[in-house]
Amino acid sequence: MTTQRNLYGLDRGQLELLFQEMGLQAFRGRQIMKWVYHQGIVDFAAMTDLPLKARQWLEEHCCLELPKIHERFLSKDGTVKWLLHVAEGDLVEMVLIPDKGRNTLCVSSQVGCILDCSFCSTGKQGFNGNLTSAEIVGQMAIANAYLAEKSETVTNVVLMGMGEPLLYFDAVLPATNVMMDDHAFGLSKRRVTVSTAGVVPGIKKLQEHTDVSLAISLHAPSDELRNELVPINKKYPIAELMETCRDYVEHLGPARKLVIEYTLMRGVNDQANHAKALAKLLQSLRCKVNLIPFNPFPGSGYERPRDEDIYAFQTTLMQAGFITMVRTTRGDDINAACGQLVGMVEDRTRRQSRYRERLAQQIPAVEVI
Ligand code: SAH
């Protein structure tokens, strides 16, 4: 049996190519996008301006499938979190944050995360795999369907959910293309942001193919501290990361800025010396700074900073000329805040190694979920 191709995963160029391969004109790819994203029609038979032959071929070889919703949680502050089924029975989370006329959607790109940043609960769950581009686009389609009931749409997308988007470029590039394409969701490139812990080759590749907005999760002004908090820094240290960022922001053009994210942890990276060193480091980079007070989770070992330290940190950066926002915590009653997304990931790699250990010790394996 051949598996059907999920068309949610294909950007305009890929759809046009698919139609050409079928012996049809490329513009049929654009027609199908309008049916799906503008009219909300997902039944190929109803796409009446496509030739009958094309509709039949599509029904046989393609599908339009969204991740299944496992559960939806509503916060008292209006934040909504979904737990979604993706391939092989895994669950991932996405969060919608309505705020002053904006609807920001925080989407996941992986099941779990391999990077294991010391303060992030997603990393503690291990890594189970990459989402497909259809599963990333599907998150947006689900959130838009929810908002359509209130005659609203998603206005901003951030790839700041579970996972590291730049580790699976082949899914993230078409997905962000669909988000920014006028034939699909049509968001401006300023309103779609890829967030990375600093995967330098991924940033370079992004620059070759797109000009989507970029956020860097920096969290420390020195390699010594960053190695501890964001272990991928050992592979791509700050100087290399900054050089790559400077190139990327040049590529974005003079009217756009990079976003630097900095999670503040009490007594770890929230002191005056850190703020001064950060201002110095960012001196020659066109960027704005988002400060994220640490959101605690059980066993994290870190604490949220004191309010006066957050304020002093922000003041130092603002006095150095940086636009600096402090991110307010949203949806904490439903565990939807930054760094609290865990899905319900069972780390197969660790589970398998536990099995092997048990086998070696001749202890019967008991499945604990
Ligand atoms: N891997 C990507 C995207 C996912 S994390 C990246 O690192 O950018 C999204 C943001 O949430 C990152 O800036 C991350 O550092 C931050 N974050 C993670 N855990 C957090 C926590 N417990 N409290 C506050 N922010 C956190």
mmCIF file of C-alpha atoms and ligand atoms in Angstrom:
data_model
loop_
_atom_site.group_PDB
_atom_site.id
_atom_site.type_symbol
_atom_site.label_atom_id
_atom_site.label_comp_id
_atom_site.label_asym_id
_atom_site.label_seq_id
_atom_site.Cartn_x
_atom_site.Cartn_y
_atom_site.Cartn_z
ATOM 1 C CA MET A 1 0.000 0.000 0.000
ATOM 2 C CA THR A 2 1.365 3.424 -0.866
ATOM 3 C CA THR A 3 1.007 6.113 1.766
ATOM 4 C CA GLN A 4 -0.904 9.218 0.792
ATOM 5 C CA ARG A 5 0.941 12.506 0.717
ATOM 6 C CA ASN A 6 -0.404 15.059 3.207
ATOM 7 C CA LEU A 7 -0.734 18.286 1.214
ATOM 8 C CA TYR A 8 -0.690 20.447 4.353
ATOM 9 C CA GLY A 9 3.049 19.812 4.375
ATOM 10 C CA LEU A 10 3.801 21.273 0.941
ATOM 11 C CA ASP A 11 4.575 24.888 0.185
ATOM 12 C CA ARG A 12 3.619 26.554 -3.083
ATOM 13 C CA GLY A 13 6.778 25.525 -4.943
ATOM 14 C CA GLN A 14 6.396 21.906 -3.859
ATOM 15 C CA LEU A 15 2.709 21.817 -4.830
ATOM 16 C CA GLU A 16 3.481 23.296 -8.226
ATOM 17 C CA LEU A 17 6.129 20.660 -8.746
ATOM 18 C CA LEU A 18 3.712 17.920 -7.733
ATOM 19 C CA PHE A 19 1.214 19.077 -10.350
ATOM 20 C CA GLN A 20 3.903 19.291 -13.008
ATOM 21 C CA GLU A 21 4.909 15.736 -12.191
ATOM 22 C CA MET A 22 1.265 14.778 -12.785
ATOM 23 C CA GLY A 23 1.497 16.383 -16.227
ATOM 24 C CA LEU A 24 -0.679 19.351 -15.225
ATOM 25 C CA GLN A 25 0.053 23.070 -15.187
ATOM 26 C CA ALA A 26 1.857 24.488 -12.163
ATOM 27 C CA PHE A 27 -0.903 27.015 -11.391
ATOM 28 C CA ARG A 28 -3.112 24.131 -10.240
ATOM 29 C CA GLY A 29 -0.943 24.099 -7.128
ATOM 30 C CA ARG A 30 -1.997 27.668 -6.360
ATOM 31 C CA GLN A 31 -5.640 26.802 -7.007
ATOM 32 C CA ILE A 32 -5.536 24.030 -4.464
ATOM 33 C CA MET A 33 -3.983 26.320 -1.858
ATOM 34 C CA LYS A 34 -6.824 28.777 -2.249
ATOM 35 C CA TRP A 35 -9.397 26.038 -1.768
ATOM 36 C CA VAL A 36 -7.723 24.764 1.366
ATOM 37 C CA TYR A 37 -6.522 27.924 3.072
ATOM 38 C CA HIS A 38 -8.986 30.556 1.861
ATOM 39 C CA GLN A 39 -12.206 28.574 1.418
ATOM 40 C CA GLY A 40 -11.591 25.900 4.048
ATOM 41 C CA ILE A 41 -12.427 23.121 1.529
ATOM 42 C CA VAL A 42 -10.480 19.904 2.137
ATOM 43 C CA ASP A 43 -12.558 17.563 -0.019
ATOM 44 C CA PHE A 44 -10.761 17.180 -3.367
ATOM 45 C CA ALA A 45 -14.036 16.272 -5.120
ATOM 46 C CA ALA A 46 -15.414 19.716 -4.246
ATOM 47 C CA MET A 47 -12.521 21.594 -5.876
ATOM 48 C CA THR A 48 -14.539 22.162 -9.000
ATOM 49 C CA ASP A 49 -12.070 24.227 -11.017
ATOM 50 C CA LEU A 50 -9.539 21.388 -11.028
ATOM 51 C CA PRO A 51 -9.779 18.949 -13.974
ATOM 52 C CA LEU A 52 -11.585 15.746 -13.112
ATOM 53 C CA LYS A 53 -8.419 13.748 -13.792
ATOM 54 C CA ALA A 54 -6.531 15.822 -11.231
ATOM 55 C CA ARG A 55 -9.227 15.438 -8.603
ATOM 56 C CA GLN A 56 -9.254 11.673 -9.064
ATOM 57 C CA TRP A 57 -5.467 11.507 -8.866
ATOM 58 C CA LEU A 58 -5.481 13.633 -5.710
ATOM 59 C CA GLU A 59 -8.089 11.461 -4.028
ATOM 60 C CA GLU A 60 -6.011 8.391 -4.675
ATOM 61 C CA HIS A 61 -2.564 9.707 -3.834
ATOM 62 C CA CYS A 62 -2.999 12.658 -1.463
ATOM 63 C CA CYS A 63 -4.786 13.651 1.711
ATOM 64 C CA LEU A 64 -5.354 16.738 3.875
ATOM 65 C CA GLU A 65 -5.039 15.585 7.456
ATOM 66 C CA LEU A 66 -4.645 17.572 10.658
ATOM 67 C CA PRO A 67 -3.195 16.306 13.933
ATOM 68 C CA LYS A 68 -5.990 14.912 16.128
ATOM 69 C CA ILE A 69 -6.850 16.953 19.208
ATOM 70 C CA HIS A 70 -6.293 14.942 22.388
ATOM 71 C CA GLU A 71 -7.309 17.675 24.815
ATOM 72 C CA ARG A 72 -7.817 21.437 24.964
ATOM 73 C CA PHE A 73 -7.253 23.559 28.066
ATOM 74 C CA LEU A 74 -8.556 27.087 28.634
ATOM 75 C CA SER A 75 -6.770 29.431 31.014
ATOM 76 C CA LYS A 76 -8.622 32.089 32.960
ATOM 77 C CA ASP A 77 -6.459 34.714 31.191
ATOM 78 C CA GLY A 78 -7.694 33.582 27.730
ATOM 79 C CA THR A 79 -4.642 31.462 26.848
ATOM 80 C CA VAL A 80 -5.522 28.158 25.174
ATOM 81 C CA LYS A 81 -3.358 25.052 25.142
ATOM 82 C CA TRP A 82 -3.867 22.023 22.928
ATOM 83 C CA LEU A 83 -2.418 18.580 23.358
ATOM 84 C CA LEU A 84 -2.192 17.078 19.868
ATOM 85 C CA HIS A 85 -1.589 13.598 18.536
ATOM 86 C CA VAL A 86 1.242 13.357 16.058
ATOM 87 C CA ALA A 87 2.869 10.392 14.364
ATOM 88 C CA GLU A 88 3.400 7.153 16.238
ATOM 89 C CA GLY A 89 1.139 8.045 19.150
ATOM 90 C CA ASP A 90 3.172 10.921 20.546
ATOM 91 C CA LEU A 91 1.611 14.057 21.964
ATOM 92 C CA VAL A 92 2.827 17.631 21.513
ATOM 93 C CA GLU A 93 1.555 20.932 22.801
ATOM 94 C CA MET A 94 0.718 24.242 21.181
ATOM 95 C CA VAL A 95 -0.395 27.432 22.858
ATOM 96 C CA LEU A 96 -2.526 30.343 21.655
ATOM 97 C CA ILE A 97 -2.005 33.653 23.437
ATOM 98 C CA PRO A 98 -4.628 36.332 22.755
ATOM 99 C CA ASP A 99 -3.378 39.780 23.727
ATOM 100 C CA LYS A 100 -4.600 43.269 22.789
ATOM 101 C CA GLY A 101 -5.959 42.392 19.355
ATOM 102 C CA ARG A 102 -3.136 39.953 18.577
ATOM 103 C CA ASN A 103 -3.443 36.187 18.538
ATOM 104 C CA THR A 104 0.019 34.694 18.906
ATOM 105 C CA LEU A 105 0.380 30.984 18.286
ATOM 106 C CA CYS A 106 3.326 29.151 19.809
ATOM 107 C CA VAL A 107 3.868 25.979 17.773
ATOM 108 C CA SER A 108 5.997 22.914 18.429
ATOM 109 C CA SER A 109 8.493 21.588 15.914
ATOM 110 C CA GLN A 110 9.664 18.378 17.622
ATOM 111 C CA VAL A 111 8.426 15.789 20.092
ATOM 112 C CA GLY A 112 10.630 16.561 23.055
ATOM 113 C CA CYS A 113 14.030 18.112 22.442
ATOM 114 C CA ILE A 114 17.542 16.824 22.112
ATOM 115 C CA LEU A 115 19.333 19.989 23.248
ATOM 116 C CA ASP A 116 18.688 19.571 26.973
ATOM 117 C CA CYS A 117 18.968 23.208 28.087
ATOM 118 C CA SER A 118 19.331 23.048 31.851
ATOM 119 C CA PHE A 119 16.253 25.174 32.680
ATOM 120 C CA CYS A 120 13.735 23.834 30.110
ATOM 121 C CA SER A 121 11.232 21.125 31.002
ATOM 122 C CA THR A 122 10.867 19.970 27.370
ATOM 123 C CA GLY A 123 14.495 18.825 27.324
ATOM 124 C CA LYS A 124 13.935 16.793 30.498
ATOM 125 C CA GLN A 125 11.438 14.638 28.587
ATOM 126 C CA GLY A 126 14.017 13.419 26.113
ATOM 127 C CA PHE A 127 13.563 13.356 22.358
ATOM 128 C CA ASN A 128 11.168 11.258 20.320
ATOM 129 C CA GLY A 129 11.324 12.712 16.836
ATOM 130 C CA ASN A 130 10.644 15.525 14.415
ATOM 131 C CA LEU A 131 7.245 16.818 13.419
ATOM 132 C CA THR A 132 6.466 16.773 9.715
ATOM 133 C CA SER A 133 5.769 20.066 7.961
ATOM 134 C CA ALA A 134 2.112 18.978 7.699
ATOM 135 C CA GLU A 135 2.004 18.633 11.496
ATOM 136 C CA ILE A 136 3.479 22.118 11.932
ATOM 137 C CA VAL A 137 1.105 23.731 9.413
ATOM 138 C CA GLY A 138 -1.716 21.649 10.897
ATOM 139 C CA GLN A 139 -1.223 23.359 14.268
ATOM 140 C CA MET A 140 -1.969 26.700 12.655
ATOM 141 C CA ALA A 141 -5.007 25.323 10.828
ATOM 142 C CA ILE A 142 -6.405 23.983 14.122
ATOM 143 C CA ALA A 143 -5.885 27.299 15.934
ATOM 144 C CA ASN A 144 -7.487 29.222 13.059
ATOM 145 C CA ALA A 145 -10.511 26.908 13.084
ATOM 146 C CA TYR A 146 -10.906 27.622 16.810
ATOM 147 C CA LEU A 147 -10.575 31.393 16.281
ATOM 148 C CA ALA A 148 -12.957 31.381 13.294
ATOM 149 C CA GLU A 149 -15.820 30.894 15.777
ATOM 150 C CA LYS A 150 -15.002 34.396 17.046
ATOM 151 C CA SER A 151 -14.324 35.722 13.518
ATOM 152 C CA GLU A 152 -10.630 36.024 14.362
ATOM 153 C CA THR A 153 -7.418 34.488 12.998
ATOM 154 C CA VAL A 154 -3.882 33.798 14.185
ATOM 155 C CA THR A 155 -1.937 37.049 13.670
ATOM 156 C CA ASN A 156 1.551 35.935 14.782
ATOM 157 C CA VAL A 157 3.356 32.609 14.874
ATOM 158 C CA VAL A 158 6.405 31.791 16.975
ATOM 159 C CA LEU A 159 8.227 28.473 16.696
ATOM 160 C CA MET A 160 8.877 28.515 20.421
ATOM 161 C CA GLY A 161 6.967 25.445 21.498
ATOM 162 C CA MET A 162 8.542 22.053 22.042
ATOM 163 C CA GLY A 163 11.735 21.302 20.153
ATOM 164 C CA GLU A 164 14.516 23.024 18.245
ATOM 165 C CA PRO A 165 13.163 24.129 14.840
ATOM 166 C CA LEU A 166 16.544 24.441 13.131
ATOM 167 C CA LEU A 167 17.389 20.788 13.668
ATOM 168 C CA TYR A 168 14.818 19.697 11.130
ATOM 169 C CA PHE A 169 15.002 22.243 8.417
ATOM 170 C CA ASP A 170 13.150 20.182 5.799
ATOM 171 C CA ALA A 171 9.920 20.487 7.760
ATOM 172 C CA VAL A 172 10.339 23.981 9.138
ATOM 173 C CA LEU A 173 11.118 25.735 5.843
ATOM 174 C CA PRO A 174 7.983 24.626 3.916
ATOM 175 C CA ALA A 175 5.834 25.134 7.023
ATOM 176 C CA THR A 176 6.959 28.754 7.479
ATOM 177 C CA ASN A 177 6.599 29.316 3.722
ATOM 178 C CA VAL A 178 2.943 28.243 3.936
ATOM 179 C CA MET A 179 2.394 30.569 6.906
ATOM 180 C CA MET A 180 3.784 33.539 4.951
ATOM 181 C CA ASP A 181 2.275 32.774 1.535
ATOM 182 C CA ASP A 182 -0.596 34.977 0.331
ATOM 183 C CA HIS A 183 -2.140 31.895 -1.258
ATOM 184 C CA ALA A 184 -2.241 30.297 2.191
ATOM 185 C CA PHE A 185 -2.210 31.980 5.634
ATOM 186 C CA GLY A 186 -0.604 35.158 4.293
ATOM 187 C CA LEU A 187 1.136 36.389 7.446
ATOM 188 C CA SER A 188 3.814 39.025 7.022
ATOM 189 C CA LYS A 189 7.381 37.775 7.462
ATOM 190 C CA ARG A 190 7.660 40.042 10.511
ATOM 191 C CA ARG A 191 4.955 37.990 12.169
ATOM 192 C CA VAL A 192 6.454 34.542 11.744
ATOM 193 C CA THR A 193 9.424 33.917 14.022
ATOM 194 C CA VAL A 194 11.740 30.919 14.167
ATOM 195 C CA SER A 195 13.391 30.618 17.587
ATOM 196 C CA THR A 196 16.691 28.790 17.982
ATOM 197 C CA ALA A 197 19.020 27.880 20.812
ATOM 198 C CA GLY A 198 21.850 28.745 18.414
ATOM 199 C CA VAL A 199 22.164 26.051 15.761
ATOM 200 C CA VAL A 200 24.626 27.995 13.604
ATOM 201 C CA PRO A 201 24.447 25.840 10.418
ATOM 202 C CA GLY A 202 20.631 26.008 10.625
ATOM 203 C CA ILE A 203 20.692 29.827 10.764
ATOM 204 C CA LYS A 204 23.014 29.914 7.744
ATOM 205 C CA LYS A 205 20.743 27.589 5.826
ATOM 206 C CA LEU A 206 17.707 29.669 6.790
ATOM 207 C CA GLN A 207 19.454 32.709 5.339
ATOM 208 C CA GLU A 208 19.946 30.914 2.004
ATOM 209 C CA HIS A 209 16.256 30.119 1.644
ATOM 210 C CA THR A 210 14.038 32.626 3.463
ATOM 211 C CA ASP A 211 13.819 35.885 5.383
ATOM 212 C CA VAL A 212 11.534 34.741 8.161
ATOM 213 C CA SER A 213 12.062 36.578 11.490
ATOM 214 C CA LEU A 214 14.582 35.046 13.853
ATOM 215 C CA ALA A 215 14.870 34.856 17.648
ATOM 216 C CA ILE A 216 17.991 33.638 19.416
ATOM 217 C CA SER A 217 17.713 32.060 22.863
ATOM 218 C CA LEU A 218 20.892 33.495 24.335
ATOM 219 C CA HIS A 219 20.414 33.425 28.140
ATOM 220 C CA ALA A 220 24.044 34.210 29.006
ATOM 221 C CA PRO A 221 26.652 36.780 27.986
ATOM 222 C CA SER A 222 29.697 34.493 28.397
ATOM 223 C CA ASP A 223 30.630 31.068 27.037
ATOM 224 C CA GLU A 224 31.387 29.818 30.537
ATOM 225 C CA LEU A 225 27.828 30.419 31.726
ATOM 226 C CA ARG A 226 26.146 29.593 28.420
ATOM 227 C CA ASN A 227 27.894 26.216 28.192
ATOM 228 C CA GLU A 228 26.168 25.343 31.440
ATOM 229 C CA LEU A 229 22.684 26.601 30.502
ATOM 230 C CA VAL A 230 22.577 25.848 26.764
ATOM 231 C CA PRO A 231 24.927 22.913 26.122
ATOM 232 C CA ILE A 232 24.862 23.375 22.329
ATOM 233 C CA ASN A 233 27.019 26.436 23.024
ATOM 234 C CA LYS A 234 29.988 24.079 23.385
ATOM 235 C CA LYS A 235 29.579 23.255 19.713
ATOM 236 C CA TYR A 236 28.683 26.756 18.498
ATOM 237 C CA PRO A 237 30.162 29.282 20.947
ATOM 238 C CA ILE A 238 28.922 32.836 21.369
ATOM 239 C CA ALA A 239 31.425 34.545 19.010
ATOM 240 C CA GLU A 240 30.462 32.246 16.133
ATOM 241 C CA LEU A 241 26.775 32.640 16.932
ATOM 242 C CA MET A 242 27.019 36.447 17.017
ATOM 243 C CA GLU A 243 28.803 36.539 13.671
ATOM 244 C CA THR A 244 26.096 34.364 12.120
ATOM 245 C CA CYS A 245 23.419 36.600 13.671
ATOM 246 C CA ARG A 246 25.016 39.724 12.245
ATOM 247 C CA ASP A 247 24.933 38.155 8.781
ATOM 248 C CA TYR A 248 21.305 37.152 9.202
ATOM 249 C CA VAL A 249 20.180 40.594 10.307
ATOM 250 C CA GLU A 250 22.019 42.167 7.358
ATOM 251 C CA HIS A 251 20.076 39.778 5.155
ATOM 252 C CA LEU A 252 16.792 40.949 6.777
ATOM 253 C CA GLY A 253 17.551 44.538 5.793
ATOM 254 C CA PRO A 254 17.804 47.790 7.738
ATOM 255 C CA ALA A 255 14.148 47.948 8.800
ATOM 256 C CA ARG A 256 14.172 44.669 10.697
ATOM 257 C CA LYS A 257 15.741 43.464 13.919
ATOM 258 C CA LEU A 258 16.669 40.155 15.463
ATOM 259 C CA VAL A 259 15.062 39.132 18.763
ATOM 260 C CA ILE A 260 17.327 38.081 21.608
ATOM 261 C CA GLU A 261 15.598 35.975 24.238
ATOM 262 C CA TYR A 262 17.056 35.872 27.681
ATOM 263 C CA THR A 263 15.474 33.742 30.407
ATOM 264 C CA LEU A 264 16.301 35.333 33.758
ATOM 265 C CA MET A 265 17.128 32.927 36.577
ATOM 266 C CA ARG A 266 17.622 34.150 40.112
ATOM 267 C CA GLY A 267 21.264 34.434 41.073
ATOM 268 C CA VAL A 268 22.366 32.644 37.901
ATOM 269 C CA ASN A 269 22.259 35.206 35.075
ATOM 270 C CA ASP A 270 20.174 38.095 36.436
ATOM 271 C CA GLN A 271 22.761 40.318 38.097
ATOM 272 C CA ALA A 272 24.128 43.763 37.141
ATOM 273 C CA ASN A 273 27.380 42.303 35.801
ATOM 274 C CA HIS A 274 25.400 39.996 33.483
ATOM 275 C CA ALA A 275 23.278 42.875 32.192
ATOM 276 C CA LYS A 276 26.344 45.015 31.496
ATOM 277 C CA ALA A 277 28.158 42.172 29.750
ATOM 278 C CA LEU A 278 25.051 41.440 27.664
ATOM 279 C CA ALA A 279 24.723 45.081 26.586
ATOM 280 C CA LYS A 280 28.373 45.037 25.535
ATOM 281 C CA LEU A 281 28.017 41.756 23.646
ATOM 282 C CA LEU A 282 24.975 42.974 21.709
ATOM 283 C CA GLN A 283 26.446 46.404 20.978
ATOM 284 C CA SER A 284 26.983 45.887 17.276
ATOM 285 C CA LEU A 285 23.928 43.699 16.626
ATOM 286 C CA ARG A 286 20.644 45.179 15.398
ATOM 287 C CA CYS A 287 18.304 43.528 17.884
ATOM 288 C CA LYS A 288 15.708 43.926 20.556
ATOM 289 C CA VAL A 289 15.700 41.951 23.784
ATOM 290 C CA ASN A 290 12.933 39.876 25.341
ATOM 291 C CA LEU A 291 13.511 39.087 28.990
ATOM 292 C CA ILE A 292 11.645 35.986 30.168
ATOM 293 C CA PRO A 293 11.482 35.570 33.952
ATOM 294 C CA PHE A 294 12.070 31.860 34.618
ATOM 295 C CA ASN A 295 8.878 29.798 34.857
ATOM 296 C CA PRO A 296 9.376 27.158 37.511
ATOM 297 C CA PHE A 297 8.554 23.465 37.145
ATOM 298 C CA PRO A 298 9.030 20.672 39.687
ATOM 299 C CA GLY A 299 12.645 19.730 40.236
ATOM 300 C CA SER A 300 14.048 22.442 37.955
ATOM 301 C CA GLY A 301 16.572 23.696 40.507
ATOM 302 C CA TYR A 302 16.087 27.321 39.345
ATOM 303 C CA GLU A 303 14.014 30.208 40.682
ATOM 304 C CA ARG A 304 12.267 33.214 39.212
ATOM 305 C CA PRO A 305 14.306 36.395 39.832
ATOM 306 C CA ARG A 306 13.212 39.068 42.265
ATOM 307 C CA ASP A 307 11.117 41.806 40.615
ATOM 308 C CA GLU A 308 13.698 44.466 41.438
ATOM 309 C CA ASP A 309 16.419 42.446 39.681
ATOM 310 C CA ILE A 310 14.238 42.027 36.570
ATOM 311 C CA TYR A 311 13.584 45.753 36.535
ATOM 312 C CA ALA A 312 17.267 46.653 37.061
ATOM 313 C CA PHE A 313 18.309 44.252 34.264
ATOM 314 C CA GLN A 314 15.783 45.802 31.890
ATOM 315 C CA THR A 315 16.876 49.339 32.842
ATOM 316 C CA THR A 316 20.549 48.608 32.124
ATOM 317 C CA LEU A 317 19.698 47.324 28.641
ATOM 318 C CA MET A 318 17.331 50.191 27.889
ATOM 319 C CA GLN A 319 19.931 52.716 28.991
ATOM 320 C CA ALA A 320 22.336 51.040 26.581
ATOM 321 C CA GLY A 321 19.805 51.742 23.801
ATOM 322 C CA PHE A 322 18.053 48.366 23.396
ATOM 323 C CA ILE A 323 14.288 48.002 23.131
ATOM 324 C CA THR A 324 13.773 45.590 26.019
ATOM 325 C CA MET A 325 10.505 43.888 26.913
ATOM 326 C CA VAL A 326 9.779 41.697 29.906
ATOM 327 C CA ARG A 327 7.526 38.844 28.864
ATOM 328 C CA THR A 328 4.546 38.420 31.149
ATOM 329 C CA THR A 329 3.685 34.903 32.166
ATOM 330 C CA ARG A 330 0.520 33.683 30.476
ATOM 331 C CA GLY A 331 -1.533 30.578 31.015
ATOM 332 C CA ASP A 332 0.369 29.352 34.072
ATOM 333 C CA ASP A 333 -2.834 27.823 35.513
ATOM 334 C CA ILE A 334 -2.775 25.374 32.562
ATOM 335 C CA ASN A 335 1.024 24.953 32.425
ATOM 336 C CA ALA A 336 1.215 26.774 29.123
ATOM 337 C CA ALA A 337 4.040 29.186 29.942
ATOM 338 C CA CYS A 338 7.455 29.232 28.270
ATOM 339 C CA GLY A 339 9.483 26.189 29.180
ATOM 340 C CA GLN A 340 6.539 24.370 30.722
ATOM 341 C CA LEU A 341 5.534 22.486 27.586
ATOM 342 C CA VAL A 342 6.158 18.826 28.055
ATOM 343 C CA GLY A 343 3.494 17.079 26.039
ATOM 344 C CA MET A 344 3.362 13.546 27.296
ATOM 345 C CA VAL A 345 6.554 12.360 25.772
ATOM 346 C CA GLU A 346 7.905 9.019 26.648
ATOM 347 C CA ASP A 347 11.520 9.041 25.734
ATOM 348 C CA ARG A 348 11.926 5.870 23.714
ATOM 349 C CA THR A 349 15.682 6.101 23.700
ATOM 350 C CA ARG A 350 15.873 6.127 27.477
ATOM 351 C CA ARG A 351 13.076 3.616 27.793
ATOM 352 C CA GLN A 352 14.912 1.268 25.495
ATOM 353 C CA SER A 353 18.133 1.607 27.423
ATOM 354 C CA ARG A 354 16.241 0.921 30.673
ATOM 355 C CA TYR A 355 14.855 -2.223 29.059
ATOM 356 C CA ARG A 356 18.345 -3.310 28.140
ATOM 357 C CA GLU A 357 19.564 -2.669 31.675
ATOM 358 C CA ARG A 358 16.701 -4.673 33.142
ATOM 359 C CA LEU A 359 17.322 -7.503 30.743
ATOM 360 C CA ALA A 360 20.957 -7.527 31.724
ATOM 361 C CA GLN A 361 19.964 -7.742 35.357
ATOM 362 C CA GLN A 362 17.274 -10.363 34.650
ATOM 363 C CA ILE A 363 14.633 -8.138 36.253
ATOM 364 C CA PRO A 364 11.198 -8.362 34.639
ATOM 365 C CA ALA A 365 10.360 -5.141 32.805
ATOM 366 C CA VAL A 366 7.320 -3.332 34.184
ATOM 367 C CA GLU A 367 5.873 -0.627 32.007
ATOM 368 C CA VAL A 368 5.322 2.546 34.003
ATOM 369 C CA ILE A 369 3.662 5.365 32.082
HETATM 370 N N1 SAH B 1 14.538 25.468 20.918
HETATM 371 C C1 SAH B 1 14.068 26.775 20.621
HETATM 372 C C2 SAH B 1 12.572 26.987 20.826
HETATM 373 C C3 SAH B 1 11.930 26.449 22.083
HETATM 374 S S1 SAH B 1 12.132 27.275 23.615
HETATM 375 C C4 SAH B 1 14.854 27.799 21.387
HETATM 376 O O1 SAH B 1 15.651 27.425 22.234
HETATM 377 O O2 SAH B 1 14.715 28.974 21.101
HETATM 378 C C5 SAH B 1 11.319 28.769 23.578
HETATM 379 C C6 SAH B 1 11.864 29.766 24.612
HETATM 380 O O3 SAH B 1 11.454 29.455 25.955
HETATM 381 C C7 SAH B 1 13.368 29.779 24.647
HETATM 382 O O4 SAH B 1 13.869 31.079 24.643
HETATM 383 C C8 SAH B 1 13.662 29.080 25.964
HETATM 384 O O5 SAH B 1 14.894 29.363 26.412
HETATM 385 C C9 SAH B 1 12.542 29.590 26.838
HETATM 386 N N2 SAH B 1 12.368 28.779 28.048
HETATM 387 C C10 SAH B 1 12.580 27.461 28.176
HETATM 388 N N3 SAH B 1 12.318 27.046 29.433
HETATM 389 C C11 SAH B 1 11.929 28.131 30.125
HETATM 390 C C12 SAH B 1 11.484 28.334 31.463
HETATM 391 N N4 SAH B 1 11.390 27.317 32.328
HETATM 392 N N5 SAH B 1 11.152 29.579 31.835
HETATM 393 C C13 SAH B 1 11.205 30.593 30.938
HETATM 394 N N6 SAH B 1 11.601 30.465 29.656
HETATM 395 C C14 SAH B 1 11.960 29.237 29.242
#
